[in-house]
Amino acid sequence: MTSANPTSIPDAVSRRLADHQSAHLDDLCQWLRIGSVSSDPTARDEMDRAAAWVEAKFHAAGMATKRIATAGFDLVYAETPPVPDAPVVLVYGHYDVQPPEPLEKWVTPPFEPTVREGDLYARGATDDKGQVLTHIQSVTEWLASGTALPLQVKFLVEGEEEVGSESLEDNLEELAETLACDCVVISDSSQYGEGQPAITYGLRGILAMEIRVDGPSQDLHSGSFGGALMNPAIALCHLLSSLVDSDGRIAVPGFYDDVALPADQEADLIGSLPGDDQTMARQLGVPSLFGESGFSTNLRRWARPSFDINGLTSGHQGEGGKTIIPSFAVAKFTFRLVPDQDPDRIAAAVRKHLESRLPPGVRLTLDVGHGAPGMVTSIDSPFVDAAKAAIEEAFGVAPVMIREGGSIPIVARFQAALDADCLLLGWGQNDDGAHSPNEKFSVADYHRGIRASAALWQQLGRLSGRT
Ligand code: BES
Ligand code: MN
Ligand code: MN
């Protein structure tokens, strides 16, 4: 491995990056104007347009491009020509976004990208259109500069990441040859903080479930019938609160059986990162942080499992009171999982726990949604060294190594199916508001991300490929 070279981007590429900044931003704004919400059945056309947009972008750059139909939303694949003896890199990202609601909380509409004080506001700005586009732009400029890329870059941009990546998973075996690579590069996470880039070496997995408790066949007068039958909302509250104790520990028998503890060395590494609980509490607008005792906040967010209720519905939701016993109650909830927890085993344990605690007089329905295992990847490899050098070159600061608490369902499957290392290079910030109103992405970080990506091809190109 050649050591870090502070000027690894060829001049002709570097000049193009500087000269085309406004075109790069315009491109992103175009893509962001398409409301590609994968979970919204009325947004099918937008999903199609978002896939077509990125396909056209690859095509215009001169890359070989393929639209791969699935049972769900299309995959968009592109590649640059193979380079003998050089590594093959697969860039993965997603063109789908989370629903923009609540709309009234947005300062400017979610699909009308707007720059304010150096940040670009729009749904998908940081998650993930802005981030994945950095790699597409850098390859486009390499190709346009006439400088030979020192490796082959493949791209896979999918439309179901935000709903569990089921179609990609179903097609992965068939695509393994197309996607074969030495290393997967993903920019769909965050820097550690303002001015502190990071490489992420671990993500949590996820298990999503929905619980429904049914009572009377319709809402009832709570005066006439209160006390005579089980209220489904109360039954649901009992069931949900049985999942977690007041110290934040998950109370499902067997839940922690397979949890891999972080090594002392890793806990030290995470402990040495800057940041304090009071500052985070202030940023998040809560009186104090809370969670499982005995673990620091970063360990709780990154290396310990957690339980969250994501949505809760029952009874009268409108203005004013309404004296009823609701006929049903529903909750959506998720567990974040860590290595080596198996989502299927956890789902079975949760089902058993809830069924055994169902109060009398109501019916229970439990739906298991998407599940994905957590993952960790190597923290020292030639790929990581190359990424460190590229990031330092573009951001002017060496990255720190972190884990993150979010989930990218397909990564663990990539590791298994492609037997490739994974580089998670997040250009976003924790306070970008992914999944929240007023999602944003720093314009400067977008351009730095493009530059880091351009440098990454040079740094990785110095390594030799597997074949
Ligand atoms: N980009 C996120 C994953 C992420 C979030 C990585 C925070 C690192 C830090 C991704 O788009 C995402 O939101 N994933 C979902 C997956 C789920 C819907 C199956 C998640 O984590 O909730
Ligand atoms: Mn994402
Ligand atoms: Mn997301």
PDB file of C-alpha atoms in Angstrom, residues 87-237:
ATOM      1  CA  PRO A  87      -9.511  -3.530  -7.796  1.00  0.00           C
ATOM      2  CA  VAL A  88     -13.223  -3.477  -8.589  1.00  0.00           C
ATOM      3  CA  VAL A  89     -15.341  -1.240  -6.396  1.00  0.00           C
ATOM      4  CA  LEU A  90     -19.110  -1.379  -6.066  1.00  0.00           C
ATOM      5  CA  VAL A  91     -20.838   1.833  -4.999  1.00  0.00           C
ATOM      6  CA  TYR A  92     -24.249   1.173  -3.422  1.00  0.00           C
ATOM      7  CA  GLY A  93     -26.920   3.744  -2.605  1.00  0.00           C
ATOM      8  CA  HIS A  94     -30.658   4.339  -2.779  1.00  0.00           C
ATOM      9  CA  TYR A  95     -32.973   6.629  -4.741  1.00  0.00           C
ATOM     10  CA  ASP A  96     -35.980   6.104  -2.481  1.00  0.00           C
ATOM     11  CA  VAL A  97     -36.757   8.418   0.411  1.00  0.00           C
ATOM     12  CA  GLN A  98     -38.846   8.384   3.577  1.00  0.00           C
ATOM     13  CA  PRO A  99     -42.282  10.060   3.620  1.00  0.00           C
ATOM     14  CA  PRO A 100     -41.968  13.827   4.110  1.00  0.00           C
ATOM     15  CA  GLU A 101     -44.817  14.170   6.649  1.00  0.00           C
ATOM     16  CA  PRO A 102     -45.554  16.209   8.748  1.00  0.00           C
ATOM     17  CA  LEU A 103     -45.603  18.691   5.846  1.00  0.00           C
ATOM     18  CA  GLU A 104     -46.529  21.722   7.959  1.00  0.00           C
ATOM     19  CA  LYS A 105     -43.204  21.470   9.802  1.00  0.00           C
ATOM     20  CA  TRP A 106     -41.149  22.138   6.653  1.00  0.00           C
ATOM     21  CA  VAL A 107     -39.898  25.705   6.206  1.00  0.00           C
ATOM     22  CA  THR A 108     -39.835  25.128   2.427  1.00  0.00           C
ATOM     23  CA  PRO A 109     -41.648  22.206   0.744  1.00  0.00           C
ATOM     24  CA  PRO A 110     -39.813  18.834   0.885  1.00  0.00           C
ATOM     25  CA  PHE A 111     -39.581  18.403  -2.883  1.00  0.00           C
ATOM     26  CA  GLU A 112     -38.608  22.002  -3.672  1.00  0.00           C
ATOM     27  CA  PRO A 113     -34.895  21.947  -2.825  1.00  0.00           C
ATOM     28  CA  THR A 114     -33.755  25.265  -1.336  1.00  0.00           C
ATOM     29  CA  VAL A 115     -30.356  26.465  -0.121  1.00  0.00           C
ATOM     30  CA  ARG A 116     -30.361  28.370   3.176  1.00  0.00           C
ATOM     31  CA  GLU A 117     -27.169  29.370   4.993  1.00  0.00           C
ATOM     32  CA  GLY A 118     -25.036  26.860   3.153  1.00  0.00           C
ATOM     33  CA  ASP A 119     -27.415  23.913   3.567  1.00  0.00           C
ATOM     34  CA  LEU A 120     -29.583  22.353   0.892  1.00  0.00           C
ATOM     35  CA  TYR A 121     -33.025  21.499   2.283  1.00  0.00           C
ATOM     36  CA  ALA A 122     -35.123  18.706   0.734  1.00  0.00           C
ATOM     37  CA  ARG A 123     -36.311  15.180   1.506  1.00  0.00           C
ATOM     38  CA  GLY A 124     -33.474  12.895   0.382  1.00  0.00           C
ATOM     39  CA  ALA A 125     -30.794  15.630   0.492  1.00  0.00           C
ATOM     40  CA  THR A 126     -28.588  13.625   2.861  1.00  0.00           C
ATOM     41  CA  ASP A 127     -30.476  10.283   2.791  1.00  0.00           C
ATOM     42  CA  ASP A 128     -29.413   9.280   0.274  1.00  0.00           C
ATOM     43  CA  LYS A 129     -29.577  11.131  -3.061  1.00  0.00           C
ATOM     44  CA  GLY A 130     -27.025  13.802  -2.102  1.00  0.00           C
ATOM     45  CA  GLN A 131     -24.579  11.281  -0.730  1.00  0.00           C
ATOM     46  CA  VAL A 132     -24.717   8.637  -3.456  1.00  0.00           C
ATOM     47  CA  LEU A 133     -24.565  11.354  -6.109  1.00  0.00           C
ATOM     48  CA  THR A 134     -21.108  12.416  -4.841  1.00  0.00           C
ATOM     49  CA  HIS A 135     -19.678   9.182  -6.244  1.00  0.00           C
ATOM     50  CA  ILE A 136     -21.559   9.476  -9.516  1.00  0.00           C
ATOM     51  CA  GLN A 137     -20.276  13.039  -9.981  1.00  0.00           C
ATOM     52  CA  SER A 138     -16.675  12.093  -9.181  1.00  0.00           C
ATOM     53  CA  VAL A 139     -16.660   9.231 -11.677  1.00  0.00           C
ATOM     54  CA  THR A 140     -18.385  11.450 -14.256  1.00  0.00           C
ATOM     55  CA  GLU A 141     -15.619  14.053 -13.903  1.00  0.00           C
ATOM     56  CA  TRP A 142     -12.852  11.438 -14.034  1.00  0.00           C
ATOM     57  CA  LEU A 143     -14.316  10.156 -17.281  1.00  0.00           C
ATOM     58  CA  ALA A 144     -14.880  13.645 -18.704  1.00  0.00           C
ATOM     59  CA  SER A 145     -11.324  14.714 -17.895  1.00  0.00           C
ATOM     60  CA  GLY A 146      -9.922  12.045 -20.196  1.00  0.00           C
ATOM     61  CA  THR A 147      -7.775  10.694 -17.340  1.00  0.00           C
ATOM     62  CA  ALA A 148      -7.918   6.910 -17.166  1.00  0.00           C
ATOM     63  CA  LEU A 149      -9.645   5.672 -14.004  1.00  0.00           C
ATOM     64  CA  PRO A 150      -7.171   3.433 -12.170  1.00  0.00           C
ATOM     65  CA  LEU A 151      -9.864   0.868 -11.262  1.00  0.00           C
ATOM     66  CA  GLN A 152     -13.310  -0.297 -12.270  1.00  0.00           C
ATOM     67  CA  VAL A 153     -16.261   1.339 -10.534  1.00  0.00           C
ATOM     68  CA  LYS A 154     -19.682  -0.346 -10.537  1.00  0.00           C
ATOM     69  CA  PHE A 155     -22.831   1.327  -9.243  1.00  0.00           C
ATOM     70  CA  LEU A 156     -26.008  -0.139  -7.825  1.00  0.00           C
ATOM     71  CA  VAL A 157     -28.717   2.337  -6.873  1.00  0.00           C
ATOM     72  CA  GLU A 158     -31.889   0.757  -5.514  1.00  0.00           C
ATOM     73  CA  GLY A 159     -35.399   1.942  -4.656  1.00  0.00           C
ATOM     74  CA  GLU A 160     -36.339  -0.077  -1.584  1.00  0.00           C
ATOM     75  CA  GLU A 161     -33.694   0.660   1.022  1.00  0.00           C
ATOM     76  CA  GLU A 162     -36.159   2.577   3.187  1.00  0.00           C
ATOM     77  CA  VAL A 163     -38.559  -0.371   3.161  1.00  0.00           C
ATOM     78  CA  GLY A 164     -36.094  -3.192   3.803  1.00  0.00           C
ATOM     79  CA  SER A 165     -34.393  -3.946   0.427  1.00  0.00           C
ATOM     80  CA  GLU A 166     -36.460  -7.052  -0.142  1.00  0.00           C
ATOM     81  CA  SER A 167     -36.287  -7.083  -3.958  1.00  0.00           C
ATOM     82  CA  LEU A 168     -32.545  -6.558  -3.982  1.00  0.00           C
ATOM     83  CA  GLU A 169     -32.127  -9.344  -1.471  1.00  0.00           C
ATOM     84  CA  ASP A 170     -34.264 -11.654  -3.616  1.00  0.00           C
ATOM     85  CA  ASN A 171     -32.105 -10.885  -6.661  1.00  0.00           C
ATOM     86  CA  LEU A 172     -28.724 -10.819  -4.968  1.00  0.00           C
ATOM     87  CA  GLU A 173     -27.664 -14.360  -5.775  1.00  0.00           C
ATOM     88  CA  GLU A 174     -28.530 -13.896  -9.423  1.00  0.00           C
ATOM     89  CA  LEU A 175     -26.660 -10.594  -9.520  1.00  0.00           C
ATOM     90  CA  ALA A 176     -23.591 -11.814  -7.651  1.00  0.00           C
ATOM     91  CA  GLU A 177     -21.530 -12.079 -10.820  1.00  0.00           C
ATOM     92  CA  THR A 178     -22.529  -8.635 -12.087  1.00  0.00           C
ATOM     93  CA  LEU A 179     -21.812  -7.114  -8.694  1.00  0.00           C
ATOM     94  CA  ALA A 180     -18.565  -9.016  -8.033  1.00  0.00           C
ATOM     95  CA  CYS A 181     -16.085  -6.641  -6.427  1.00  0.00           C
ATOM     96  CA  ASP A 182     -13.204  -6.283  -3.991  1.00  0.00           C
ATOM     97  CA  CYS A 183     -14.860  -3.607  -1.928  1.00  0.00           C
ATOM     98  CA  VAL A 184     -18.315  -2.022  -1.488  1.00  0.00           C
ATOM     99  CA  VAL A 185     -18.416   1.744  -0.948  1.00  0.00           C
ATOM    100  CA  ILE A 186     -21.507   3.244   0.682  1.00  0.00           C
ATOM    101  CA  SER A 187     -22.143   6.864   1.560  1.00  0.00           C
ATOM    102  CA  ASP A 188     -25.394   6.725   3.501  1.00  0.00           C
ATOM    103  CA  SER A 189     -24.303   7.627   7.017  1.00  0.00           C
ATOM    104  CA  SER A 190     -22.776  10.595   8.838  1.00  0.00           C
ATOM    105  CA  GLN A 191     -19.584  12.281   9.872  1.00  0.00           C
ATOM    106  CA  TYR A 192     -18.929  12.208  13.605  1.00  0.00           C
ATOM    107  CA  GLY A 193     -19.604  15.928  13.903  1.00  0.00           C
ATOM    108  CA  GLU A 194     -19.091  19.327  12.354  1.00  0.00           C
ATOM    109  CA  GLY A 195     -15.606  19.320  10.808  1.00  0.00           C
ATOM    110  CA  GLN A 196     -14.933  15.749  11.962  1.00  0.00           C
ATOM    111  CA  PRO A 197     -15.295  13.200   9.167  1.00  0.00           C
ATOM    112  CA  ALA A 198     -15.578   9.522  10.049  1.00  0.00           C
ATOM    113  CA  ILE A 199     -15.405   6.041   8.644  1.00  0.00           C
ATOM    114  CA  THR A 200     -18.177   3.818   9.964  1.00  0.00           C
ATOM    115  CA  TYR A 201     -17.123   0.244  10.715  1.00  0.00           C
ATOM    116  CA  GLY A 202     -20.372  -1.035  12.196  1.00  0.00           C
ATOM    117  CA  LEU A 203     -24.135  -0.650  11.785  1.00  0.00           C
ATOM    118  CA  ARG A 204     -26.998  -2.008  13.823  1.00  0.00           C
ATOM    119  CA  GLY A 205     -29.526  -4.379  12.351  1.00  0.00           C
ATOM    120  CA  ILE A 206     -33.257  -4.032  12.656  1.00  0.00           C
ATOM    121  CA  LEU A 207     -36.443  -5.956  13.355  1.00  0.00           C
ATOM    122  CA  ALA A 208     -39.710  -4.169  12.591  1.00  0.00           C
ATOM    123  CA  MET A 209     -43.044  -5.385  13.932  1.00  0.00           C
ATOM    124  CA  GLU A 210     -46.638  -4.216  14.071  1.00  0.00           C
ATOM    125  CA  ILE A 211     -49.038  -5.193  16.808  1.00  0.00           C
ATOM    126  CA  ARG A 212     -52.803  -4.911  16.651  1.00  0.00           C
ATOM    127  CA  VAL A 213     -55.175  -5.497  19.532  1.00  0.00           C
ATOM    128  CA  ASP A 214     -58.845  -5.898  18.615  1.00  0.00           C
ATOM    129  CA  GLY A 215     -61.707  -5.519  21.044  1.00  0.00           C
ATOM    130  CA  PRO A 216     -65.405  -4.724  20.417  1.00  0.00           C
ATOM    131  CA  SER A 217     -66.649  -4.744  16.827  1.00  0.00           C
ATOM    132  CA  GLN A 218     -67.055  -0.953  16.965  1.00  0.00           C
ATOM    133  CA  ASP A 219     -66.192   1.972  19.257  1.00  0.00           C
ATOM    134  CA  LEU A 220     -68.446   1.921  22.338  1.00  0.00           C
ATOM    135  CA  HIS A 221     -69.792   4.527  24.804  1.00  0.00           C
ATOM    136  CA  SER A 222     -67.318   4.379  27.701  1.00  0.00           C
ATOM    137  CA  GLY A 223     -70.060   5.255  30.172  1.00  0.00           C
ATOM    138  CA  SER A 224     -72.395   2.468  29.143  1.00  0.00           C
ATOM    139  CA  PHE A 225     -69.678  -0.148  28.814  1.00  0.00           C
ATOM    140  CA  GLY A 226     -66.566   1.070  30.689  1.00  0.00           C
ATOM    141  CA  GLY A 227     -65.611  -1.558  33.262  1.00  0.00           C
ATOM    142  CA  ALA A 228     -67.480  -4.304  31.466  1.00  0.00           C
ATOM    143  CA  LEU A 229     -64.805  -5.314  28.956  1.00  0.00           C
ATOM    144  CA  MET A 230     -61.095  -4.983  28.213  1.00  0.00           C
ATOM    145  CA  ASN A 231     -60.148  -1.696  26.514  1.00  0.00           C
ATOM    146  CA  PRO A 232     -57.843  -2.596  23.569  1.00  0.00           C
ATOM    147  CA  ALA A 233     -55.760   0.570  24.075  1.00  0.00           C
ATOM    148  CA  ILE A 234     -55.090  -0.404  27.679  1.00  0.00           C
ATOM    149  CA  ALA A 235     -54.251  -3.969  26.648  1.00  0.00           C
ATOM    150  CA  LEU A 236     -51.814  -2.593  24.088  1.00  0.00           C
ATOM    151  CA  CYS A 237     -50.188  -0.330  26.694  1.00  0.00           C
TER     152      CYS A 237
END
